[in-house]
C-alpha atoms as one frame of an Amber mdcrd trajectory, in Angstrom:
protein
  -2.920 -11.011 -15.222  -4.281  -9.156 -18.224  -4.861  -5.485 -18.842  -3.529
  -4.147 -15.575  -1.639  -0.900 -14.981   2.079  -1.672 -14.758   2.208   0.139
 -11.258  -0.514  -2.194  -9.949   1.546  -5.200 -11.192   4.623  -3.761  -9.313
   2.453  -3.329  -6.156   1.097  -6.834  -6.516   4.702  -8.245  -6.602   5.761
  -6.285  -3.494   2.547  -7.175  -1.660   3.060 -10.893  -2.386   6.587 -10.690
  -0.927   5.274  -8.985   2.222   2.672 -11.695   2.677   5.352 -14.375   3.053
   6.651 -15.376   6.462   9.225 -12.905   7.511   8.745 -10.893   4.338   6.763
  -7.952   5.694   9.248  -5.146   6.157   6.486  -2.472   6.305   6.626  -1.029
   2.722   3.550   1.057   1.924   2.430   0.661  -1.603   0.565   3.944  -2.733
  -2.095   4.245  -5.429  -0.532   6.148  -8.388  -1.072   4.972 -11.980   1.289
   4.991 -14.943  -1.283   4.897 -17.659   0.519   1.948 -19.256  -1.535  -1.279
 -19.283   0.272  -4.695 -19.527  -0.419  -8.418 -19.482   1.876 -10.064 -16.969
   2.413 -13.482 -15.546   4.907 -14.866 -13.091   5.153 -18.216 -11.290   5.972
 -17.345  -7.721   7.468 -20.809  -7.352  10.358 -19.552  -9.586  11.901 -17.928
  -6.491  13.029 -14.810  -8.276  13.958 -11.742  -6.160  11.264  -9.111  -6.260
  13.846  -6.489  -7.004  14.804  -8.349 -10.195  11.193  -8.666 -11.307  10.491
  -4.973 -10.747  13.707  -4.171 -12.727  12.707  -6.339 -15.633   9.076  -4.946
 -15.663  10.387  -1.366 -15.474  12.828  -1.919 -18.411  10.042  -2.846 -20.833
   9.082  -0.437 -23.503   7.232   2.503 -21.923   8.405   1.211 -18.506   9.086
   3.029 -15.189  11.509   3.723 -12.415  11.042   2.514  -8.965  12.715   2.741
  -5.476  11.954   2.244  -1.903  11.829   5.779  -0.353  12.764   5.669   3.352
  12.165   8.667   5.595  10.827   9.703   8.965   7.377  11.166   9.151   6.316
  14.132  11.254   5.965  11.903  14.370   9.486  10.476  13.937   8.338   6.989
  12.711  10.350   5.404   9.979   8.359   5.092   6.650   9.279   2.817   3.709
   7.170   3.665   0.571   7.348   2.041  -2.839   7.936   5.019  -5.103   7.025
   4.625  -8.749   7.511   7.005 -11.612   6.591   6.901 -15.321   8.734   7.297
 -17.171  10.941   8.547 -14.294  10.455   9.328 -10.631   9.909  13.064 -10.144
């Protein structure tokens, strides 16, 4: 992938994991942007943990913080959201 916002790369990694059998744990991905564009490649056959890939991506120069924010919405449903912040989550 070339010239993609680093948050889009992070969302692509999480989306790929959720597309795998047994991998969809209901994480919503959001649409925010970091303003930092990167070139990135990863062979999914390498069997890396998505958490480790996100950590490595976030640790690059001008990187970001990430977490899975879990909470209950107004209707009492459990929500899991990929939260991204550049340079930090606010």
